[in-house]
Structures are given as C-alpha cells and as structure tokens.
Coordinates of C-alpha atoms and ligand atoms in Angstrom, one line a residue:
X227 CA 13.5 51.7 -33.0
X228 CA 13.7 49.4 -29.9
X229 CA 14.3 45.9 -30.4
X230 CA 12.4 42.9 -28.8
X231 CA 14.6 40.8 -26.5
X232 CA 14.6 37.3 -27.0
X233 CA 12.8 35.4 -25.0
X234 CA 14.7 34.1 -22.0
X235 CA 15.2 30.0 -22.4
X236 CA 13.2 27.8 -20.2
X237 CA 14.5 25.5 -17.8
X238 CA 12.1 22.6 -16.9
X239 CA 12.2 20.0 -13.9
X240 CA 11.6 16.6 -15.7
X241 CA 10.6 15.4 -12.6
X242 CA 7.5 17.9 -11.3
X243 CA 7.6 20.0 -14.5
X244 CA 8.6 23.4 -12.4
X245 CA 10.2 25.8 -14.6
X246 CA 12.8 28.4 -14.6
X247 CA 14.6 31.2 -16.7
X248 CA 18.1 30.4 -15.5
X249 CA 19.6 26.5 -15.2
X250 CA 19.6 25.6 -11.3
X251 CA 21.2 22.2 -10.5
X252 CA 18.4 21.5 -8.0
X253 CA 14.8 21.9 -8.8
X254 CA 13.3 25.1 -6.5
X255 CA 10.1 22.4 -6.3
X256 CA 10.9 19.0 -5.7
X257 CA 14.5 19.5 -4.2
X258 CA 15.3 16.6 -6.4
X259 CA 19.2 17.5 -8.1
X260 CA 20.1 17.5 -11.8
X261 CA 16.7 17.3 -13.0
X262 CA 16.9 20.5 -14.5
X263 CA 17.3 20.7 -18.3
X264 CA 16.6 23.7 -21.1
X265 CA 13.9 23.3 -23.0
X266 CA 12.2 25.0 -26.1
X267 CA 10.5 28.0 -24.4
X268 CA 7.0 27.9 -25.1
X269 CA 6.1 31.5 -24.7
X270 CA 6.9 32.7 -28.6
X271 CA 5.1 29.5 -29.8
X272 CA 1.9 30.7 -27.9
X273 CA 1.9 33.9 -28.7
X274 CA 1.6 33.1 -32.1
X275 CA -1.2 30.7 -31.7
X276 CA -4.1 31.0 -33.3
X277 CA -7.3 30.0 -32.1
X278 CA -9.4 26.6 -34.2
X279 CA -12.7 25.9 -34.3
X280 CA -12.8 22.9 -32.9
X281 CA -14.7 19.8 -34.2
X282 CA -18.5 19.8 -33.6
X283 CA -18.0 16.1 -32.0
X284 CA -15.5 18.3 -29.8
X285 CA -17.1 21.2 -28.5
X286 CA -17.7 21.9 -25.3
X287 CA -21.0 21.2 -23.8
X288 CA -22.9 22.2 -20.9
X289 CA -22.4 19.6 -18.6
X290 CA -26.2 18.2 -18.3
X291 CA -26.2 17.7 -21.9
X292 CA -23.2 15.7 -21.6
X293 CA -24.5 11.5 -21.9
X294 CA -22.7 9.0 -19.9
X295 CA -22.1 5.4 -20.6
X296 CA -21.9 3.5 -17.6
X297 CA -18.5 2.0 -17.6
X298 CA -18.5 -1.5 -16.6
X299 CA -16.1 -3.2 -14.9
X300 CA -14.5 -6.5 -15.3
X301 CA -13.4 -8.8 -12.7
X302 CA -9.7 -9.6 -12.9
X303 CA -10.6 -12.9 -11.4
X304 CA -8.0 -12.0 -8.5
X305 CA -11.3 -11.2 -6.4
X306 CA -8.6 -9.0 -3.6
X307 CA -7.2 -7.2 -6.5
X308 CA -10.7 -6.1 -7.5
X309 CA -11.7 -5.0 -4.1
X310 CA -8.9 -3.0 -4.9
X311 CA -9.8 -1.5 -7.9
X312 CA -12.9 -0.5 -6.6
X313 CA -15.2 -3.6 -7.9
X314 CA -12.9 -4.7 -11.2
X315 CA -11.0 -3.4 -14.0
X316 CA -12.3 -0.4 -15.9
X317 CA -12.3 -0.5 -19.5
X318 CA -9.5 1.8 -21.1
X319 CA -7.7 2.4 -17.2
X320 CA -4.4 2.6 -17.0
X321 CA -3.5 1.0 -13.6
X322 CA 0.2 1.6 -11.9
X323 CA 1.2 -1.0 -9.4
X324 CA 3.9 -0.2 -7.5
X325 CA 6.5 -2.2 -5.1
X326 CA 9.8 -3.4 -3.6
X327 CA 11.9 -5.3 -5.7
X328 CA 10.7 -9.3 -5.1
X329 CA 7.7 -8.6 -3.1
X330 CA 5.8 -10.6 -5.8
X331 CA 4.4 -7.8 -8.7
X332 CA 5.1 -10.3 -11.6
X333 CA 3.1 -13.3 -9.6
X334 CA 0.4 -11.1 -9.3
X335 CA -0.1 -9.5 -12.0
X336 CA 0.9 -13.6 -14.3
X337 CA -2.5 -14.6 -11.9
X338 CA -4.2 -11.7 -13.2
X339 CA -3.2 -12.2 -17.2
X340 CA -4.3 -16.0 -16.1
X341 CA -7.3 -15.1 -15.0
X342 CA -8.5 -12.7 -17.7
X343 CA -6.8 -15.6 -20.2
X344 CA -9.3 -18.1 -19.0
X345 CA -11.7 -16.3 -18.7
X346 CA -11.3 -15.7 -22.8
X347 CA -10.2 -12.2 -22.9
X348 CA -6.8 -12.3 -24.5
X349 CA -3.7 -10.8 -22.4
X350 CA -0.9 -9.8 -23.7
X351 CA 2.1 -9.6 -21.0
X352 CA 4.9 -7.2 -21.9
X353 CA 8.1 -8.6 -20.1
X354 CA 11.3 -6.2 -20.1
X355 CA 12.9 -7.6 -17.2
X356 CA 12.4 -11.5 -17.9
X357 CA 13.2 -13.6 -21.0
X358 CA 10.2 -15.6 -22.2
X359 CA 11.5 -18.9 -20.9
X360 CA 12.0 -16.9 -16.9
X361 CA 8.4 -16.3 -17.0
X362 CA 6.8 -19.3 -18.6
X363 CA 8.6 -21.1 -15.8
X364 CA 6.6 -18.7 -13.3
X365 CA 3.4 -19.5 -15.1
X366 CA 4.6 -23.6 -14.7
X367 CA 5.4 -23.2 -11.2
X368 CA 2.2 -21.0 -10.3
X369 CA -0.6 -22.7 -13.0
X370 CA -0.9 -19.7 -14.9
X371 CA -0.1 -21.7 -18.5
X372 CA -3.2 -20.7 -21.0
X373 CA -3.3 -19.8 -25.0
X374 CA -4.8 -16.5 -24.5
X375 CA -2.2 -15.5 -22.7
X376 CA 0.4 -13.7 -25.2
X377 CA 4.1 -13.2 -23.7
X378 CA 6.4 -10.8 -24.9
X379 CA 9.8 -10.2 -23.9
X380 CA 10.5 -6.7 -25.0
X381 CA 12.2 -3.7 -24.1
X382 CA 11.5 -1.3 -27.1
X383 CA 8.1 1.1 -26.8
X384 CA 7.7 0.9 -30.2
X385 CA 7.7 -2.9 -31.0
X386 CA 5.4 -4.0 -27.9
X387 CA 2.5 -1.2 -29.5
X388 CA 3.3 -3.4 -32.4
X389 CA 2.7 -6.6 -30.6
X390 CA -0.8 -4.8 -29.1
X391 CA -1.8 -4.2 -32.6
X392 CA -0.9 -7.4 -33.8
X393 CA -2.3 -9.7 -30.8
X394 CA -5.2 -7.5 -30.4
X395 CA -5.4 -7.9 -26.4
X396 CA -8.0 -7.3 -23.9
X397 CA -5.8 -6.8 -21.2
X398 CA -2.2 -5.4 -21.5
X399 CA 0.5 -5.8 -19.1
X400 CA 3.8 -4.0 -19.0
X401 CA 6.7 -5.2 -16.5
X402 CA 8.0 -2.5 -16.1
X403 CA 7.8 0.7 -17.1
X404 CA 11.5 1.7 -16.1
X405 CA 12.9 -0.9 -18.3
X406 CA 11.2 0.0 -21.4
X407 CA 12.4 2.6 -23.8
X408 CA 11.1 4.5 -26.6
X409 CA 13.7 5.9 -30.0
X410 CA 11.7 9.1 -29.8
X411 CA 12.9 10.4 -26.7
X412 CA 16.8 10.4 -25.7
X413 CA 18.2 8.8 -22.3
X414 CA 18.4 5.4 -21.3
X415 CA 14.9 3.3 -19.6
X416 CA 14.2 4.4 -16.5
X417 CA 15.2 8.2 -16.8
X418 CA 12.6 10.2 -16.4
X419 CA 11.7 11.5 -19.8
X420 CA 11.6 8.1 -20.9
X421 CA 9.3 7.2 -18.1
X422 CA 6.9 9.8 -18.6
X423 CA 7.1 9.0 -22.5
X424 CA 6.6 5.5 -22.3
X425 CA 3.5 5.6 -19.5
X426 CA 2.0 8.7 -21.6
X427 CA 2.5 6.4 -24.7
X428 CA 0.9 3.5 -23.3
X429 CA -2.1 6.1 -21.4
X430 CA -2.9 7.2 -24.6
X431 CA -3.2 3.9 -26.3
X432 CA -5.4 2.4 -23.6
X433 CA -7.9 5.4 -24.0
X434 CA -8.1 5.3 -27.5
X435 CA -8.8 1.8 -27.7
X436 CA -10.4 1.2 -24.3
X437 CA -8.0 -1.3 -23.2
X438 CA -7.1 -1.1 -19.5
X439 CA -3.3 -1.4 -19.2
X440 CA -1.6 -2.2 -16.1
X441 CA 2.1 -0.9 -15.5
X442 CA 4.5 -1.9 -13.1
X443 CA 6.8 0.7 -11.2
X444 CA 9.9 0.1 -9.3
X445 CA 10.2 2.4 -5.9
X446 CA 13.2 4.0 -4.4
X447 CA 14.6 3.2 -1.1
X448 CA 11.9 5.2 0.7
X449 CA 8.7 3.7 -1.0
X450 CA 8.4 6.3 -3.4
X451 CA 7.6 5.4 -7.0
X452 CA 10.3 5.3 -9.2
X453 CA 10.7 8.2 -12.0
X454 CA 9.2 11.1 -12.7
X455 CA 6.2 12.4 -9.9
X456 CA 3.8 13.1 -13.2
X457 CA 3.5 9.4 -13.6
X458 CA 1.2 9.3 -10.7
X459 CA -0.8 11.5 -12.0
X460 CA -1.0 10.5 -15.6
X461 CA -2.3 6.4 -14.4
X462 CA -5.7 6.8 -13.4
X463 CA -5.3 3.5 -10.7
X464 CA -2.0 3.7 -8.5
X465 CA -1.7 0.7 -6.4
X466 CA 1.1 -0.2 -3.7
X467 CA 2.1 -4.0 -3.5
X468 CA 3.6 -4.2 0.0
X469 CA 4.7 -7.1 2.5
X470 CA 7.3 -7.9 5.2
X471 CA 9.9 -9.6 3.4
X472 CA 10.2 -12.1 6.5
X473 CA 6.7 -12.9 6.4
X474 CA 4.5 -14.1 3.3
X475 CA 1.7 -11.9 3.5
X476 CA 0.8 -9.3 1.3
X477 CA -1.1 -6.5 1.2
X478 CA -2.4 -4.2 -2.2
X479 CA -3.6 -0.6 -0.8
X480 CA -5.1 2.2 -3.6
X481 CA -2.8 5.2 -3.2
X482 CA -5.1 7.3 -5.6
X483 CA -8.1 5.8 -7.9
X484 CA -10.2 7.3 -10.2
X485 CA -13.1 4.7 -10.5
X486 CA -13.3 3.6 -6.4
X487 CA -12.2 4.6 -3.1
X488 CA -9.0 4.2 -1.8
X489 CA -9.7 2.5 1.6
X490 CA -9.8 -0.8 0.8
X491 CA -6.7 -3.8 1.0
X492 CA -6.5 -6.7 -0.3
X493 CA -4.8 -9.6 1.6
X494 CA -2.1 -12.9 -0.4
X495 CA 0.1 -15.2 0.7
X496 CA 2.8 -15.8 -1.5
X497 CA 3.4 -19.8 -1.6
X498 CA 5.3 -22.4 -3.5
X499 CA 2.0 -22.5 -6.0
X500 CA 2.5 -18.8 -6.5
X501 CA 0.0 -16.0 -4.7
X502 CA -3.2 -17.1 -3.5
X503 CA -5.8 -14.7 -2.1
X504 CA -6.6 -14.1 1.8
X505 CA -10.0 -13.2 1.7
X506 CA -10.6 -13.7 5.4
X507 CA -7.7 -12.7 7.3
X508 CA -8.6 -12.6 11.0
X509 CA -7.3 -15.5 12.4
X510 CA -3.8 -14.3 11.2
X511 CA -2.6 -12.4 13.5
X512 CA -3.5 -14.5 16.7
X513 CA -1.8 -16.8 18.6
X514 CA -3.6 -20.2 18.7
X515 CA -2.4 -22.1 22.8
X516 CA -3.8 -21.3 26.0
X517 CA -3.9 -17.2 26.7
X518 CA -0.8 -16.4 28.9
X519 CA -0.1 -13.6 30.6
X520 CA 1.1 -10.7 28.8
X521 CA -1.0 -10.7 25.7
X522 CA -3.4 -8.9 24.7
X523 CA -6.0 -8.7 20.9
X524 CA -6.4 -5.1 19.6
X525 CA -8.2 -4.5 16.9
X526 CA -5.9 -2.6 14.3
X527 CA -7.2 -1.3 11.2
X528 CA -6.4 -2.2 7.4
X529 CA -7.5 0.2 5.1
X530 CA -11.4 -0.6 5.7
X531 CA -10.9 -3.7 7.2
X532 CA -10.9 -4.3 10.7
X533 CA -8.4 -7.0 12.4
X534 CA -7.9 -8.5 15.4
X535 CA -4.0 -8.4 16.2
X536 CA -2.2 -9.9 19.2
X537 CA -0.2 -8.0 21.1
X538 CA 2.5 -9.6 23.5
X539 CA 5.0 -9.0 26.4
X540 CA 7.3 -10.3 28.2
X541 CA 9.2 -8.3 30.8
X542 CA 12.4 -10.4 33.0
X543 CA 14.6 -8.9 35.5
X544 CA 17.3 -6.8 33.7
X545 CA 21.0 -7.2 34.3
X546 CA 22.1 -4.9 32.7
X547 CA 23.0 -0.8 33.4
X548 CA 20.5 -0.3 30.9
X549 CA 17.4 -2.6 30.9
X550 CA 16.5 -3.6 26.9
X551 CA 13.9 -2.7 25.5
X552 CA 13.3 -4.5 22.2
X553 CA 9.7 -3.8 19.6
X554 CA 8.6 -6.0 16.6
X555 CA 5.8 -4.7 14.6
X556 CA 4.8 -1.8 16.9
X557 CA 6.0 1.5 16.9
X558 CA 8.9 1.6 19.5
X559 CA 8.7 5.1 20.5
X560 CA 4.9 4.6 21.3
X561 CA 5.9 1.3 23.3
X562 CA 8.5 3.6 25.4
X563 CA 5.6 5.9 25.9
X564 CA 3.3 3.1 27.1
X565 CA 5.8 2.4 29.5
X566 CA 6.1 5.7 31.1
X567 CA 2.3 5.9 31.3
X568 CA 2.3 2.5 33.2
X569 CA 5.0 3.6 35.3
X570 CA 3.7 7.1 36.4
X571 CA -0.4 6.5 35.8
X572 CA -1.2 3.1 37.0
X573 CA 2.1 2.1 39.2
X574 CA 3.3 -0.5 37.1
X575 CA 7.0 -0.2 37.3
X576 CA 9.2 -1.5 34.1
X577 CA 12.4 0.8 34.8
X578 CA 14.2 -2.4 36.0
X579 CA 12.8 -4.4 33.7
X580 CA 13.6 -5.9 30.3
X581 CA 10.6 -5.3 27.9
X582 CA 9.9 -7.3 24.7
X583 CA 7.0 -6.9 23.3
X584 CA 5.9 -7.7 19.4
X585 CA 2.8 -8.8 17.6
X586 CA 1.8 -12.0 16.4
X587 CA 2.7 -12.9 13.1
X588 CA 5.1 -10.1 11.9
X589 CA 2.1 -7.7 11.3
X590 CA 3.0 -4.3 11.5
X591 CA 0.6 -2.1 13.9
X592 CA 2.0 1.7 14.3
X593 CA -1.1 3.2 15.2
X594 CA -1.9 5.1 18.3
X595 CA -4.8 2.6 18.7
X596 CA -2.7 -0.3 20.1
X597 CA -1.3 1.7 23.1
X598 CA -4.2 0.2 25.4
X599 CA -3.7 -3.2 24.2
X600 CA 0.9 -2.7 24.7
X601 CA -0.3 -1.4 28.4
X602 CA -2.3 -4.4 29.1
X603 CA 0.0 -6.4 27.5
X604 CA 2.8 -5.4 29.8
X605 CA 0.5 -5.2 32.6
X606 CA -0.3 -8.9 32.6
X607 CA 3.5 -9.6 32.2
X608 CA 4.5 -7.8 34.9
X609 CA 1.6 -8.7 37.3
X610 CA 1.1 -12.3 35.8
X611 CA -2.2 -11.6 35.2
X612 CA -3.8 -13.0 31.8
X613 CA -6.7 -11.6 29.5
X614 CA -9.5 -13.8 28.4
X615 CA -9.3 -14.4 25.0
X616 CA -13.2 -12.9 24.9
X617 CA -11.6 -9.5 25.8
X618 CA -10.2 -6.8 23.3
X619 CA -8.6 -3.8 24.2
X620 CA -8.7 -0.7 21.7
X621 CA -7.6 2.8 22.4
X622 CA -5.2 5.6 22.3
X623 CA -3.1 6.5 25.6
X624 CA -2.9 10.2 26.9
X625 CA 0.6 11.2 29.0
X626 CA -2.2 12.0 31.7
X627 CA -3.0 8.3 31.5
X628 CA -6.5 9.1 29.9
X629 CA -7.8 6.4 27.2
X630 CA -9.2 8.7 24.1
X631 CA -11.2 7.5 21.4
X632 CA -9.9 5.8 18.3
X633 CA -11.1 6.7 14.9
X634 CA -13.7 4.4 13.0
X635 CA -14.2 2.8 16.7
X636 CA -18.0 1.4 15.7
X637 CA -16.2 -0.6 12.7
X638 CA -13.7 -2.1 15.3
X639 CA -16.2 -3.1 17.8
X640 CA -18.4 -4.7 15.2
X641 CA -15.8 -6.1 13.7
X642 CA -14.7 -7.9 17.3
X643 CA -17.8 -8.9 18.4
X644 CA -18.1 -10.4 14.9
X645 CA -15.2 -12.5 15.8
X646 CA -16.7 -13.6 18.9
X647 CA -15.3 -11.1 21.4
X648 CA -17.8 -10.4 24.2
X649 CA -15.9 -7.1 25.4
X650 CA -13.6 -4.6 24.1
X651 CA -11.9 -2.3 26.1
X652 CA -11.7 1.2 25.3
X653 CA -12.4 4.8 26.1
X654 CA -15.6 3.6 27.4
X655 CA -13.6 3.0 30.7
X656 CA -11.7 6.6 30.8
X657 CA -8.6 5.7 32.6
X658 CA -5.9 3.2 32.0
X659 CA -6.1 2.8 35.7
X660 CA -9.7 1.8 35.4
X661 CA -9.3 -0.3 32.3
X662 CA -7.1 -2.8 34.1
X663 CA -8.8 -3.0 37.1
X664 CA -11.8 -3.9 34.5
X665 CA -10.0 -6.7 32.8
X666 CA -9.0 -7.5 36.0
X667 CA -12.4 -8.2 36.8
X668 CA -13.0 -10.4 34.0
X669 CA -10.2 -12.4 34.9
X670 CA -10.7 -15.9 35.7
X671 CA -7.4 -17.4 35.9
X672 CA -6.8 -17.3 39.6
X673 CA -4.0 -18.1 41.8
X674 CA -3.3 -21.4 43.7
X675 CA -4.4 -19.1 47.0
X676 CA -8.0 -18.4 45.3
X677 CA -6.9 -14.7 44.8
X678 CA -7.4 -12.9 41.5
X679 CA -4.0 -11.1 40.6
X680 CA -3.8 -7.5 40.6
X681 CA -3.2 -5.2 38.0
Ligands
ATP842 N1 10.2 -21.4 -6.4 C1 9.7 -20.5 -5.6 N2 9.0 -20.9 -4.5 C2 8.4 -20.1 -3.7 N3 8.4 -18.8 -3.8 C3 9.1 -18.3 -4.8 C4 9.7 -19.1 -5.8 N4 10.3 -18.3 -6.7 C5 10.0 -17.0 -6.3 N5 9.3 -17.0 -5.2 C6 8.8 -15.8 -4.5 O1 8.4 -14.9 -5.4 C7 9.1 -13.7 -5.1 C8 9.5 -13.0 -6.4 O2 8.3 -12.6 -7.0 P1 8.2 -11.6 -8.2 O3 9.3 -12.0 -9.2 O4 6.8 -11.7 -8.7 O5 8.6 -10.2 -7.6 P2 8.6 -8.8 -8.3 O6 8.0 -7.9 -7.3 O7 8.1 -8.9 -9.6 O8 10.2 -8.6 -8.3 P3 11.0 -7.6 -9.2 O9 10.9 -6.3 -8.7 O10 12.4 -8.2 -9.1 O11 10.5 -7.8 -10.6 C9 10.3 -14.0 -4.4 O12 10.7 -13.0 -3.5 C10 9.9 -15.3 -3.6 O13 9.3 -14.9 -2.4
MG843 MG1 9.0 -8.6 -11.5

C-alpha cells in the first residue's frame, strides 16, 4: 500500500506573505533578508475543510440588491488634513500616517484629537512613545488641553482595547504602531508580526464598531513605511507627513485612499504654538524685493495644487579648474542638463562659469517642468537681463533645445493668471531660443544706453 507523504512545511515571508517549501534566508519576493520563518502549512487544514452555510445576513447577494448607506464624513477640524482625506474622516477608517522621525506626526495628529475634543466627540490618544506628562506638555505648549480628550500612555495591545472600551471614544489615536505590542503574538514591538497583529487588531476594532482609528508609522531611511508591506494594505487611508527639516513647512500627500482621491496636499507650518494650517500657500515660495536678474516664477505642481515657485541664479567668473556648480531644491542633474541646452541651443555659455542656482524658500521642485524657468534663470544671470515679475515660465527642455508641453498645463496657467501673472511662457513659444528672445521683449529694465539686454 503506498503511503501519503507528508506535506512539505511552509515557509512564509512575514513581510509580503510569499511562501516557500524550503527555508531561504532572503525572501524570493521582496528581497528583504531573514524574513523567512516556518509556518503551520495550510494545505492539510484545507483539505479537510468543509463547506458552512453561511448566515442569511451573510450571503452573498447580487450586487444591485446590495443597499448602501451613504457614509458620512466628519471634519477633523484640521480643514488641510481633510482635503486630505478626501472631504473628512470616514466613520470606521482606519487611517495610517506615515513620517520621518520629528517632522511633527504627534502635533498633528494632538490638533486633530483637539479638534474632534471640542467639537464633543470624545478622543482617546494612545501614547507608546511619550509619558502622559511629555504630551500634556505638547497640548500646553500647542492649546490642545480639552476633557474630551482621553490620554493614554500605553504600550500593551491588550490594555489600550481596554481603555477604548472603557472611554468609549469617537476618535482613536495610536502613536505608534511599532511601539505597541500584543501577548498573543511573540517578538518584540516593531517586528513585523507584531505590526501586522497589532494594526489588524486595531482594523478590526474600528470596523466593528465604526470608529475611525488613526495609526502612526515610523519609515525607514528611504521613506518607506516601517514593518511589514501588508500594513499598507490592511489601513484603508495611508498618508505621508513630509517636510524639509531646515524649513518649517509641511506637506500631507494620500499615498493610497479608499474614500477620496489621492492628488490632493495639504500645506502647515510648524511654529512655537504648534502646527497651524497653510491654506493658501502661494506667496511662499517667492521672493518679495525688486526682480533682479537671474530669477525666474515657474509654476510647479503640488499634488492638485498649482504653485508659483521662484527660481534663481547666479553665475560669477570661476577660478577654479573646475567651475562649481552647486543646486538647492532642484534636481541637479536636470540643472547640468539646462546648462548644456543653454550652451549648445541658445549660445549662452556657462562652461567658465560658476552656477548657483536654488529656489526660494527651500521648496523642492524636481520636475522636468522647471527646466524653462532654470534656463531663464541662468539666462538673465549671465546676460543681466531681468524678468518682470508678470511673467512665468513653465516647460520641459528637449536636448534639441525644443520646449515640450508639461502635464496638467491648463491647471498651471489658471492657476498663474490667478495670481496675477499676465504671461506664462511655455511650449507655446517652441524653442528656448525663441522663449528668451520673447521675455526679452517683455523686458523693461533697460540699460543706462537705452538698449534692452540681450538674451
Ligand atoms: N518648544 C518647541 N517650539 C517649537 N517647535 C517645537 C518645540 N518642540 C518641538 N517642536 C517641533 O516639533 C517637532 C517634533 O514634533 P513631533 O514630536 O510631533 O514629531 P513626530 O513626527 O511625532 O516625531 P517622532 O517620530 O519622534 O514621534 C520638532 O522637530 C520641532 O520642530
Ligand atoms: Mg511622535
């Protein structure tokens, strides 16, 4: 009689779930190493399930017969972080937000327990990280100091469901999901079967009871978010909290949402008084004297928004073998590019030349849609020639020296002549040649001599 062999163990990645029958120490999927651990295989158990009749509140329906309740949303009362969320919070969501260690998470998301608190829906705020005292003197030093706001310093899955039954919140935060454990599953916080376990735990419990949670992650060095790749997909909301730790601003972007779109940012500063909302933030990124040569406004995009963003050069003699060439904000291989367009295109000559060139205010602005605006930028350094400040310049540069299209170009232009700017600059004009003998045109700074410089 032949025997049955026994079924082969199962090796699971605990961070993407890929399996295999024999222990690797990398996973095949994710390429992450030692992720890799035996599991219980599965395949016995299902072979000896049985099929239940499920419960007639359970069956599956044809979709037309299914009813739908219209969820609706609640404002947070952070009016950016709702324009995030797609127009509020969604009853029973479970909301991941994401970011660099101090860029601010726990100020935001006190201002949000504040705001829900007076508004009278109770918040309870699950602090693993900070003792009780660290964050009340937040919420001293920020205003966010209310009754129905419910703090809990806890690091224990278990005790802060106990607190959510107890407190009976309308909002629940947890800070952070990588230093909060649960006895059911081994590892220390933060590995990533305890991740997954606590975040599923905590999913589960805001669907049940239709209370939106909100979770904070930790990210790795290269933005990811920390822990197991399922947890993205578990949240229904992932948000990234993201700013340049030299500057103040702030921005919160949707990676994925299931209740709104993901194009939309919302602008803080982070001050003294804690994080306070940028709801208009065009002015920013401008410089406010006389226009000088070498600067130029492109108008960069921000999820959906549309910004105007200064661009400036300055170009000196070099003395050294190698002239510098030194970026800030912009992308510097695009800048070099620029430069070799200028150089071989339109006869502007930078090889000797040292070339700074940055944006106003920190703001970072990689996309290809700034290259008209670094050319004319570098132009007017070179040549001494300066833009009006009614004048915009928006487009992508070609190596042939050809100005192509930029995407949501309509948005741009209505956003700029929004903001006052009676001409922007782009494709419209075909060449970079012809671009800056356009703006040239416009110029009404002219020499001592009565001549216009040249471009
Ligand atoms: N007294 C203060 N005055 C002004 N700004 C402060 C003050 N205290 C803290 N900040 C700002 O708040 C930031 C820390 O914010 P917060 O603790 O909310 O960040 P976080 O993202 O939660 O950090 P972590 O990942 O460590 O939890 C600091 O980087 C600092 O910019
Ligand atoms: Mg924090």
């Amino acid at each position: 009689m032949a025997t049955r062999k026994p079924a082969p163990p199962a090796f699971v990645c605990t961070e993407c779930g890929w399996t295999t029958a024999k222990w690797v120490g990398r996973c095949g999927e994710c390429q992450q190493w030692g992720t890799v651990s035996e599991q219980a295989a599965p395949t016995g158990f299902l072979r000896r399930m049985t099929p239940l009749a499920p419960h007639a509140d359970r069956a599956a329906r044809p979709i037309t017969q299914i009813t739908t309740e219209d969820a609706p949303r609640r404002t947070s009362g952070v009016g950016e972080f709702d324009r995030v969320l797609g127009g509020g919070i969604v009853p029973g969501a479970a909301i991941l937000l994401s970011g660099e260690p101090g860029v601010g998470k726990s100020t935001l998301l006190l201002e949000v327990a504040a705001q829900s608190a007076r508004a009278g829906r109770r918040v309870l705020y699950a602090s693993a990280e900070e003792s009780p005292a660290q964050v009340r003197l937040r919420a001293e030093r920020t205003g966010a100091l209310h009754d129905e706001l419910y703090l809990a310093s806890e690091t224990d899955l278990a005790t802060i469901l106990g607190h959510i039954d107890e407190v009976r919140p309308q909002l629940v935060i947890v800070d952070s999901v990588q230093t909060v454990s649960s006895s059911l599953t081994d590892g220390a916080a933060g590995q990533p079967s305890q991740v997954r376990e606590v975040a599923a735990t905590l999913i589960r419990v805001a669907k049940e009871r239709s209370l939106p949670i909100i979770i904070v992650g930790h990210v790795t060095k290269d933005g990811q978010v920390a822990g197991p790749r399922v947890l993205e997909h578990l949240v229904d909301v992932v948000c990234h909290f993201e700013g340049d730790r030299q500057t103040s601003l702030r921005f919160i972007r949707a990676l994925k949402n299931r209740f709104g779109p993901t194009d939309e940012v919302g602008c803080f500063e982070m001050t003294g008084g804690g994080i306070a909302e940028v709801p208009d933030p065009s002015g920013l990124f401008l410089s406010q004297g006389a226009t000088e040569p070498g600067t130029c406004v492109a108008i960069a995009l921000e999820g959906k928004r549309a910004l105007p963003v200064e661009v400036q050069a300055l170009t000196i003699p070099s003395s050294a073998p190698n002239p510098r060439r030194v970026v800030h904000g912009l992308d510097a291989s695009r800048v070099a590019m620029v430069l070799a367009i200028l150089e071989k295109r339109a006869s502007i000559k930078t090889s000797m030349l040292d070339v700074y060139v940055s944006t106003v205010g920190g703001v970072r602005f990689t996309e290809p849609a700034a290259d008209l605006a670094i050319a004319i930028a570098v132009a007017g350094s070179v040549q001494l020639n300066s833009v009006p400040r009614t004048v915009a310049a928006v487009g992508e540069l070609s190596l042939a020296g050809e100005i192509r299209p930029v995407t949501q170009a309509a948005q741009r232009r209505s956003e700029a002549a929004r903001l006052g700017y009676e001409q922007v600059v782009d494709d419209r004009s075909k060449t970079l040649r012809a671009a800056l003998n356009d703006v040239r045109a416009r110029n009404t700074n002219r020499r001592p001599d009565g001549e216009i410089p040249p471009f």
